[in-house]
Amino acid sequence: MKTLKFFLILIFCLGSINIDAQINIKDKLKRQTNNRTNKNVDQGINKGLDKVENGVKDLFKKKNKDNQDSAAVDQPLAGNQDSKQSLKAFSNYDFVPGDKVLLYEDFSQDAVGDFPALWTTNKSGEVNTLNVAPGNWLNLNATEGNWWFLKQIEFPKNFIVEFDVVPKKGAPRYAVGVTIYGENGFKEMSDPYASKTGLIINIAKSGWESHGIKAGSPRISGDSNLKPVEEEKLNHVIIWVQNRRVRIYHKGEKVLDMPTNLYDDSKFTRFGFMLYRGASSASYVSNIKITTASPDTRNKLLTEGKLVTYGIYFDVNKDVVKPESYGTLNDIAKILNEVPEVKVKILGHTDSDGQDAANLDLSKRRAASVKAELARTFGVNADRLITDGMGETQPVAPNDTPSNKALNRRVEFIKQ
C-alpha cells in the first residue's frame, strides 16, 4: 500500500506528463497491485496446504507408532532384538534333549591351523575361523574322505545329534554326510557302509537323505527336499533318533520324519562325517552336541523335585532364549499348567569361561528370560516362577574340556 501511495503522489506532482504516460503508469500500477495480491493469496493457500500436509503426516506417524506398539505385543521377549524368529515359529520342534551330554565339540581347545586332537581322517582338514559365524570350525578340506571322532560313544536308543555346518560353494550334490554306526570291532578308520548297523544322513544341496544300514540287509531309505541347507551360511541341523524313528529339523521345520528308518537291533558307537568323490564340496562343521533325549520331565520335576535340562538354548554371552528351545519349554509348561499349585525356581548356570561377575549376571538374566518365555509363550502364571543364577559357582564337571563345559552350561528347575 505504501508503494501505491508513493506512485499516486508522483503522478499528481508531474502534471506535465501526457495522458498516455499517465495511463501507462496507471496500468503498470494496477498490474503490480494485482500481482502482489495474487502472490499474497498464493502464500496464504500454501500455508494452508502446509498445515493440512503436516496434519496428514502427523496422523500417519501416530498410526505407524500405534501399529508398532501393537506389533510389539507379539514379540517373544521385551528387548529381544537378537531373536529373529519367535519360539512359536518353531512349534514343530518337538524334540526334548535329556539331562546327559554324550559329546560336545566346538574345537575351542585346538589351535587354528591344526587338525583337531580328538579326530582322525584319511584326507585332510584343519581348524579355521570364519567371518560368518564365531568360534572354531573343522574345515573338511577335501571333496571326498572320512572324518571320525576317535572315541567310542555309547549311544542309547533315544538320542539327539546337533551341529552347525557351513557348506562351501560348488557342491555338485552333497554338502556333507553324517555317519552314526556300530562296529564289530573298533577301528580308527572304519567303513560305515560295511558296519554292523548304522545311520547315514546325507545333507544335499536339494534336501535330505536318510539310510538305515544293517550288514547283509537292504538299506531302509527316505528323502525330502524341504528347507535344504544354504551354501556359505550357518545352518543348524538337528537329528532325533527314537528307537527306529529318525527325524531331522532345520530352519524351524521338521524336514524329514521316517518312522521305521532303522533296524530293531541297531546299536551305535561311532560318529563322524563323510564327503563323496565327485559329489561333494568341502564344508565347515562345529558346535557338535550329542545328548540323550526325552527325559521323564514329570517324574524329575514333581517326584524328584529337580529337573536339569540342556535343551534351552542361548547364543554365546547372550540371554535371549533361542527358538530351538520350544520343545523343552513346551514340555515343562505342560506339567506346570496341569499342576497349578506347584511353584518352581529357575536357576541358570554357566561354565567358567570369562569373568566371575559377568557369568553370574549372565546366568541370572538367562533364568529371567526363561521365566518370561514360559509366561508369554506358554501361559504359565509368572507368580509361580522365581529365578536366580549361580554363574560358574556350582559346576557338575571340571571346566577342562568342551564336553565338560557343556555339562556346566545348564538350566535347572527346582520344585519349591
Short mmCIF file of C-alpha atoms in Angstrom, two decimals:
data_model
loop_
_atom_site.label_atom_id
_atom_site.label_comp_id
_atom_site.label_asym_id
_atom_site.label_seq_id
_atom_site.Cartn_x
_atom_site.Cartn_y
_atom_site.Cartn_z
CA MET A 1 0.00 0.00 0.00
CA LYS A 2 2.87 2.41 0.74
CA THR A 3 4.24 1.86 -2.73
CA LEU A 4 0.85 2.62 -4.26
CA LYS A 5 0.59 5.93 -2.37
CA PHE A 6 4.08 6.90 -3.48
CA PHE A 7 3.21 6.45 -7.14
CA LEU A 8 -0.07 8.36 -6.83
CA ILE A 9 1.75 11.36 -5.33
CA LEU A 10 4.36 11.19 -8.05
CA ILE A 11 1.69 11.26 -10.74
CA PHE A 12 -0.01 14.22 -9.11
CA CYS A 13 3.25 16.18 -8.99
CA LEU A 14 4.20 15.50 -12.60
CA GLY A 15 1.29 17.24 -14.20
CA SER A 16 3.18 17.87 -17.40
CA ILE A 17 3.30 14.22 -18.28
CA ASN A 18 0.92 13.35 -21.12
CA ILE A 19 -2.23 11.32 -20.69
CA ASP A 20 -0.80 8.24 -22.44
CA ALA A 21 2.08 8.16 -19.98
CA GLN A 22 -0.35 8.52 -17.10
CA ILE A 23 -2.46 5.68 -18.46
CA ASN A 24 0.65 3.51 -18.85
CA ILE A 25 1.74 4.23 -15.31
CA LYS A 26 -1.76 3.52 -14.01
CA ASP A 27 -1.86 0.19 -15.88
CA LYS A 28 1.53 -0.71 -14.53
CA LEU A 29 0.44 0.12 -11.01
CA LYS A 30 -2.68 -1.95 -11.46
CA ARG A 31 -0.71 -4.94 -12.71
CA GLN A 32 1.73 -4.70 -9.82
CA THR A 33 -1.10 -4.39 -7.35
CA ASN A 34 -2.84 -7.45 -8.81
CA ASN A 35 0.42 -9.41 -8.82
CA ARG A 36 1.06 -8.58 -5.21
CA THR A 37 -2.49 -9.52 -4.31
CA ASN A 38 -2.22 -12.84 -6.15
CA LYS A 39 1.12 -13.51 -4.50
CA ASN A 40 -0.37 -12.91 -1.06
CA VAL A 41 -3.28 -15.19 -1.90
CA ASP A 42 -0.89 -17.89 -3.12
CA GLN A 43 1.14 -17.60 0.05
CA GLY A 44 -2.00 -17.92 2.13
CA ILE A 45 -3.08 -21.01 0.18
CA ASN A 46 0.39 -22.56 0.50
CA LYS A 47 0.39 -22.00 4.24
CA GLY A 48 -2.98 -23.66 4.48
CA LEU A 49 -1.86 -26.61 2.38
CA ASP A 50 1.27 -26.95 4.51
CA LYS A 51 -0.90 -27.20 7.62
CA VAL A 52 -3.06 -29.87 6.01
CA GLU A 53 0.00 -31.83 4.77
CA ASN A 54 1.68 -31.65 8.16
CA GLY A 55 -1.53 -32.77 9.80
CA VAL A 56 -1.72 -35.80 7.48
CA LYS A 57 1.94 -36.63 8.18
CA ASP A 58 1.32 -36.43 11.92
CA LEU A 59 -1.69 -38.69 11.54
CA PHE A 60 0.33 -41.33 9.67
CA LYS A 61 3.17 -41.05 12.18
CA LYS A 62 0.74 -41.69 15.00
CA LYS A 63 -0.87 -44.60 13.13
CA ASN A 64 2.54 -46.16 12.39
CA LYS A 65 3.56 -45.78 16.03
CA ASP A 66 0.28 -47.36 17.14
CA ASN A 67 0.88 -50.27 14.74
CA GLN A 68 4.43 -50.71 16.01
CA ASP A 69 3.28 -50.63 19.62
CA SER A 70 0.58 -53.16 18.79
CA ALA A 71 3.03 -55.44 16.97
CA ALA A 72 5.44 -55.30 19.89
CA VAL A 73 2.95 -57.25 21.99
CA ASP A 74 3.61 -60.35 19.85
CA GLN A 75 7.40 -60.29 20.30
CA PRO A 76 8.77 -63.25 22.30
CA LEU A 77 10.62 -61.10 24.84
CA ALA A 78 10.85 -57.41 25.61
CA GLY A 79 14.21 -56.19 24.42
CA ASN A 80 14.68 -59.38 22.41
CA GLN A 81 16.25 -57.67 19.41
CA ASP A 82 18.68 -60.52 18.76
CA SER A 83 15.94 -63.09 18.18
CA LYS A 84 14.96 -63.11 14.50
CA GLN A 85 12.17 -65.66 14.92
CA SER A 86 9.80 -66.28 17.79
CA LEU A 87 9.51 -69.57 19.62
CA LYS A 88 6.07 -70.04 18.07
CA ALA A 89 7.68 -70.28 14.63
CA PHE A 90 9.45 -73.42 15.87
CA SER A 91 6.38 -75.13 17.31
CA ASN A 92 7.08 -78.37 15.41
CA TYR A 93 10.47 -78.66 17.15
CA ASP A 94 9.08 -81.37 19.38
CA PHE A 95 12.38 -82.93 20.47
CA VAL A 96 13.41 -82.62 24.12
CA PRO A 97 17.12 -83.09 24.95
CA GLY A 98 17.77 -85.06 28.13
CA ASP A 99 19.99 -84.50 31.14
CA LYS A 100 23.13 -86.21 29.77
CA VAL A 101 25.62 -84.76 27.30
CA LEU A 102 27.37 -87.61 25.46
CA LEU A 103 29.59 -85.38 23.32
CA TYR A 104 30.20 -81.69 22.82
CA GLU A 105 32.83 -80.49 20.37
CA ASP A 106 33.46 -76.89 19.33
CA PHE A 107 37.22 -77.26 18.60
CA SER A 108 37.93 -74.49 21.13
CA GLN A 109 40.86 -76.44 22.56
CA ASP A 110 42.53 -76.87 19.18
CA ALA A 111 44.88 -74.33 17.63
CA VAL A 112 43.77 -72.64 14.43
CA GLY A 113 45.57 -74.29 11.54
CA ASP A 114 45.97 -77.67 13.30
CA PHE A 115 43.99 -80.86 12.80
CA PRO A 116 41.81 -81.42 15.93
CA ALA A 117 43.35 -83.74 18.51
CA LEU A 118 40.29 -85.93 19.11
CA TRP A 119 39.61 -86.64 15.43
CA THR A 120 41.18 -88.56 12.56
CA THR A 121 40.85 -88.52 8.77
CA ASN A 122 42.04 -90.29 5.64
CA LYS A 123 42.26 -86.98 3.76
CA SER A 124 42.98 -83.51 5.15
CA GLY A 125 41.47 -80.90 7.40
CA GLU A 126 42.28 -78.12 9.83
CA VAL A 127 40.69 -75.83 12.39
CA ASN A 128 39.69 -72.43 10.96
CA THR A 129 37.78 -69.34 11.97
CA LEU A 130 35.01 -67.91 9.76
CA ASN A 131 33.64 -64.46 9.02
CA VAL A 132 30.03 -65.72 9.00
CA ALA A 133 29.99 -67.28 12.49
CA PRO A 134 32.02 -67.13 15.74
CA GLY A 135 34.27 -69.82 17.19
CA ASN A 136 36.50 -72.50 15.71
CA TRP A 137 35.44 -74.73 12.83
CA LEU A 138 36.73 -78.01 11.42
CA ASN A 139 37.42 -77.42 7.74
CA LEU A 140 36.69 -80.69 5.91
CA ASN A 141 39.30 -79.58 3.43
CA ALA A 142 38.70 -82.03 0.61
CA THR A 143 35.94 -83.10 -1.76
CA GLU A 144 35.97 -86.71 -0.50
CA GLY A 145 37.03 -88.54 2.63
CA ASN A 146 36.12 -89.55 6.19
CA TRP A 147 36.48 -87.55 9.41
CA TRP A 148 35.84 -89.67 12.52
CA PHE A 149 35.66 -88.81 16.20
CA LEU A 150 38.26 -91.13 17.74
CA LYS A 151 36.49 -92.08 20.95
CA GLN A 152 33.61 -94.52 21.13
CA ILE A 153 30.23 -93.20 22.24
CA GLU A 154 27.64 -95.43 23.86
CA PHE A 155 24.54 -94.22 22.03
CA PRO A 156 21.24 -95.05 23.75
CA LYS A 157 18.10 -95.96 21.82
CA ASN A 158 16.88 -92.39 22.13
CA PHE A 159 19.32 -89.54 21.40
CA ILE A 160 19.75 -86.19 19.66
CA VAL A 161 22.60 -85.04 17.43
CA GLU A 162 23.04 -81.34 16.69
CA PHE A 163 25.72 -79.49 14.76
CA ASP A 164 26.37 -76.37 12.71
CA VAL A 165 27.53 -76.65 9.10
CA VAL A 166 28.66 -74.00 6.63
CA PRO A 167 28.83 -75.62 3.16
CA LYS A 168 31.30 -74.20 0.69
CA LYS A 169 30.15 -73.19 -2.76
CA GLY A 170 30.14 -75.57 -5.66
CA ALA A 171 28.84 -78.86 -4.26
CA PRO A 172 27.62 -80.94 -7.21
CA ARG A 173 25.26 -82.77 -4.87
CA TYR A 174 26.21 -83.11 -1.18
CA ALA A 175 27.33 -80.64 1.47
CA VAL A 176 28.27 -83.36 3.99
CA GLY A 177 27.30 -86.82 5.18
CA VAL A 178 26.69 -87.62 8.87
CA THR A 179 27.60 -91.13 9.97
CA ILE A 180 26.45 -92.87 13.16
CA TYR A 181 27.24 -96.58 13.24
CA GLY A 182 28.24 -99.66 15.22
CA GLU A 183 31.33 -101.79 14.61
CA ASN A 184 32.16 -105.47 15.02
CA GLY A 185 35.49 -104.33 16.41
CA PHE A 186 36.97 -100.87 16.94
CA LYS A 187 38.88 -99.36 14.03
CA GLU A 188 40.07 -95.78 13.88
CA MET A 189 39.06 -95.50 10.22
CA SER A 190 36.25 -97.95 9.58
CA ASP A 191 33.69 -98.10 6.77
CA PRO A 192 30.19 -97.20 7.97
CA TYR A 193 28.62 -98.76 4.88
CA ALA A 194 30.17 -102.08 5.92
CA SER A 195 29.28 -101.66 9.60
CA LYS A 196 27.17 -103.96 11.73
CA THR A 197 24.39 -101.36 11.95
CA GLY A 198 24.37 -97.72 11.02
CA LEU A 199 22.56 -94.49 10.16
CA ILE A 200 23.84 -92.25 7.37
CA ILE A 201 22.30 -88.81 6.81
CA ASN A 202 23.36 -87.19 3.55
CA ILE A 203 22.81 -83.44 3.55
CA ALA A 204 22.33 -82.44 -0.08
CA LYS A 205 22.07 -79.11 -1.85
CA SER A 206 18.48 -80.00 -2.71
CA GLY A 207 17.42 -81.70 0.51
CA TRP A 208 17.99 -84.69 2.78
CA GLU A 209 18.64 -88.43 2.53
CA SER A 210 18.47 -90.92 5.38
CA HIS A 211 19.74 -94.53 5.19
CA GLY A 212 19.36 -97.20 7.85
CA ILE A 213 22.04 -99.87 7.40
CA LYS A 214 22.50 -103.44 8.61
CA ALA A 215 25.15 -105.87 7.38
CA GLY A 216 23.68 -108.27 4.82
CA SER A 217 20.35 -106.42 4.64
CA PRO A 218 18.94 -103.83 2.24
CA ARG A 219 19.02 -100.17 3.24
CA ILE A 220 15.95 -98.51 4.69
CA SER A 221 15.94 -95.12 2.99
CA GLY A 222 13.97 -91.89 2.94
CA ASP A 223 14.42 -88.43 1.45
CA SER A 224 12.98 -84.93 1.49
CA ASN A 225 13.54 -81.62 -0.32
CA LEU A 226 12.23 -79.35 2.47
CA LYS A 227 14.38 -76.41 3.63
CA PRO A 228 17.79 -77.52 2.28
CA VAL A 229 21.00 -76.06 3.67
CA GLU A 230 22.40 -72.86 2.18
CA GLU A 231 25.94 -72.50 0.89
CA GLU A 232 28.31 -70.15 2.73
CA LYS A 233 25.74 -69.65 5.51
CA LEU A 234 25.42 -71.10 9.01
CA ASN A 235 22.93 -73.98 9.12
CA HIS A 236 21.92 -75.64 12.40
CA VAL A 237 20.93 -79.27 11.82
CA ILE A 238 19.19 -81.44 14.43
CA ILE A 239 18.72 -85.23 14.17
CA TRP A 240 16.49 -87.04 16.66
CA VAL A 241 16.74 -90.83 16.80
CA GLN A 242 13.98 -92.55 18.76
CA ASN A 243 14.28 -96.33 18.54
CA ARG A 244 13.62 -96.97 14.81
CA ARG A 245 12.33 -93.49 14.08
CA VAL A 246 14.54 -90.71 12.64
CA ARG A 247 13.54 -87.05 12.46
CA ILE A 248 15.58 -84.15 11.05
CA TYR A 249 14.98 -80.46 11.79
CA HIS A 250 16.25 -77.37 10.01
CA LYS A 251 15.18 -73.72 9.76
CA GLY A 252 12.15 -74.08 12.00
CA GLU A 253 10.71 -77.14 10.26
CA LYS A 254 10.75 -80.89 10.60
CA VAL A 255 12.29 -81.60 7.21
CA LEU A 256 12.26 -85.41 7.38
CA ASP A 257 10.35 -87.91 9.54
CA MET A 258 10.96 -91.63 8.96
CA PRO A 259 9.02 -93.79 11.47
CA THR A 260 10.90 -97.02 10.55
CA ASN A 261 14.29 -95.83 9.33
CA LEU A 262 16.44 -98.18 11.47
CA TYR A 263 16.60 -101.92 12.15
CA ASP A 264 15.36 -103.11 15.54
CA ASP A 265 18.75 -104.28 16.73
CA SER A 266 20.65 -101.12 15.76
CA LYS A 267 23.45 -100.25 18.18
CA PHE A 268 25.79 -97.31 17.58
CA THR A 269 29.22 -96.45 18.99
CA ARG A 270 30.91 -94.20 16.40
CA PHE A 271 30.30 -90.75 14.94
CA GLY A 272 31.80 -88.83 12.03
CA PHE A 273 31.41 -87.01 8.72
CA MET A 274 31.85 -88.10 5.11
CA LEU A 275 32.29 -86.45 1.71
CA TYR A 276 31.79 -88.29 -1.57
CA ARG A 277 34.11 -88.26 -4.58
CA GLY A 278 32.66 -86.23 -7.42
CA ALA A 279 29.53 -85.36 -5.46
CA SER A 280 30.65 -83.16 -2.55
CA SER A 281 32.21 -79.82 -1.79
CA ALA A 282 34.20 -79.13 1.33
CA SER A 283 32.28 -77.87 4.37
CA TYR A 284 32.94 -76.42 7.82
CA VAL A 285 31.40 -78.06 10.92
CA SER A 286 31.30 -77.08 14.61
CA ASN A 287 29.20 -76.99 17.79
CA ILE A 288 28.56 -80.73 17.65
CA LYS A 289 26.37 -81.87 20.54
CA ILE A 290 25.01 -85.33 21.26
CA THR A 291 22.58 -85.74 24.17
CA THR A 292 20.12 -88.24 25.50
CA ALA A 293 16.51 -87.43 24.65
CA SER A 294 13.01 -87.28 26.12
CA PRO A 295 13.65 -87.26 29.86
CA ASP A 296 10.86 -88.14 32.26
CA THR A 297 10.04 -84.48 32.88
CA ARG A 298 7.06 -85.12 35.16
CA ASN A 299 8.90 -87.55 37.43
CA LYS A 300 12.06 -85.43 37.59
CA LEU A 301 10.20 -82.23 38.40
CA LEU A 302 7.27 -83.38 40.53
CA THR A 303 8.63 -86.51 42.26
CA GLU A 304 12.38 -85.96 42.46
CA GLY A 305 11.89 -82.19 42.71
CA LYS A 306 14.68 -81.23 40.29
CA LEU A 307 14.93 -81.17 36.51
CA VAL A 308 18.23 -80.45 34.75
CA THR A 309 17.97 -79.58 31.07
CA TYR A 310 20.37 -78.91 28.22
CA GLY A 311 17.52 -78.17 25.84
CA ILE A 312 17.22 -74.42 26.46
CA TYR A 313 19.48 -72.63 24.02
CA PHE A 314 21.28 -69.29 24.11
CA ASP A 315 23.89 -67.70 21.91
CA VAL A 316 27.32 -67.19 23.46
CA ASN A 317 27.25 -64.48 26.17
CA LYS A 318 23.59 -63.65 25.45
CA ASP A 319 20.39 -64.12 27.43
CA VAL A 320 17.91 -64.44 24.56
CA VAL A 321 16.11 -67.79 24.55
CA LYS A 322 16.58 -69.28 21.08
CA PRO A 323 13.57 -70.71 19.21
CA GLU A 324 15.11 -74.21 19.19
CA SER A 325 14.17 -74.31 22.89
CA TYR A 326 10.47 -74.71 22.01
CA GLY A 327 10.19 -78.46 22.66
CA THR A 328 11.81 -78.32 26.08
CA LEU A 329 9.86 -75.28 27.30
CA ASN A 330 6.61 -76.70 25.97
CA ASP A 331 7.26 -79.98 27.80
CA ILE A 332 7.90 -78.18 31.09
CA ALA A 333 4.97 -75.81 30.63
CA LYS A 334 2.53 -78.69 30.14
CA ILE A 335 3.47 -80.10 33.54
CA LEU A 336 3.26 -76.72 35.26
CA ASN A 337 -0.12 -75.89 33.73
CA GLU A 338 -1.51 -79.31 34.66
CA VAL A 339 -0.42 -78.90 38.31
CA PRO A 340 -1.15 -75.21 39.03
CA GLU A 341 -0.27 -75.36 42.73
CA VAL A 342 3.40 -76.17 42.08
CA LYS A 343 5.93 -73.36 42.30
CA VAL A 344 9.33 -73.62 40.65
CA LYS A 345 12.69 -71.92 41.00
CA ILE A 346 14.60 -71.49 37.74
CA LEU A 347 18.39 -71.48 38.10
CA GLY A 348 20.85 -70.53 35.39
CA HIS A 349 24.39 -71.94 35.31
CA THR A 350 27.44 -71.14 33.17
CA ASP A 351 30.89 -72.59 32.60
CA SER A 352 33.99 -70.81 33.94
CA ASP A 353 35.00 -69.01 30.74
CA GLY A 354 35.04 -65.25 31.28
CA GLN A 355 34.84 -63.11 34.40
CA ASP A 356 33.07 -64.44 37.51
CA ALA A 357 30.85 -61.37 37.90
CA ALA A 358 29.86 -61.41 34.22
CA ASN A 359 28.97 -65.11 34.38
CA LEU A 360 26.86 -64.56 37.48
CA ASP A 361 24.97 -61.70 35.83
CA LEU A 362 24.52 -63.72 32.62
CA SER A 363 23.10 -66.72 34.50
CA LYS A 364 20.59 -64.51 36.31
CA ARG A 365 19.47 -62.86 33.06
CA ARG A 366 19.09 -66.20 31.34
CA ALA A 367 16.90 -67.56 34.13
CA ALA A 368 14.74 -64.43 33.91
CA SER A 369 14.42 -64.90 30.13
CA VAL A 370 13.27 -68.49 30.60
CA LYS A 371 10.61 -67.31 33.05
CA ALA A 372 9.44 -64.63 30.61
CA GLU A 373 9.10 -67.16 27.77
CA LEU A 374 7.19 -69.65 29.90
CA ALA A 375 4.74 -66.93 30.85
CA ARG A 376 4.47 -65.20 27.48
CA THR A 377 4.52 -68.10 25.03
CA PHE A 378 3.12 -70.98 27.10
CA GLY A 379 0.76 -69.26 29.54
CA VAL A 380 2.42 -70.29 32.81
CA ASN A 381 1.49 -68.00 35.69
CA ALA A 382 4.61 -65.91 36.28
CA ASP A 383 3.80 -65.61 40.00
CA ARG A 384 4.66 -69.32 40.35
CA LEU A 385 8.14 -68.84 38.96
CA ILE A 386 11.13 -67.36 40.76
CA THR A 387 14.56 -67.04 39.22
CA ASP A 388 18.19 -66.86 40.19
CA GLY A 389 21.60 -67.50 38.69
CA MET A 390 24.61 -69.35 40.06
CA GLY A 391 27.09 -68.36 37.38
CA GLU A 392 30.06 -70.76 37.48
CA THR A 393 29.84 -71.49 41.22
CA GLN A 394 28.11 -74.90 41.01
CA PRO A 395 29.86 -76.96 38.31
CA VAL A 396 28.87 -80.57 37.78
CA ALA A 397 32.12 -81.33 35.91
CA PRO A 398 35.61 -79.81 35.62
CA ASN A 399 35.78 -76.88 33.23
CA ASP A 400 38.61 -78.51 31.29
CA THR A 401 37.11 -79.80 28.03
CA PRO A 402 34.35 -78.63 25.67
CA SER A 403 32.15 -81.56 26.74
CA ASN A 404 32.59 -80.82 30.44
CA LYS A 405 31.94 -77.13 29.92
CA ALA A 406 28.74 -78.06 28.08
CA LEU A 407 27.65 -80.04 31.15
CA ASN A 408 28.05 -76.93 33.29
CA ARG A 409 26.03 -74.71 30.93
CA ARG A 410 22.57 -75.74 32.01
CA VAL A 411 19.20 -74.62 33.34
CA GLU A 412 17.69 -76.23 36.42
CA PHE A 413 14.06 -76.26 37.60
CA ILE A 414 13.67 -76.88 41.33
CA LYS A 415 10.30 -77.57 42.92
CA GLN A 416 9.58 -75.21 45.84
#
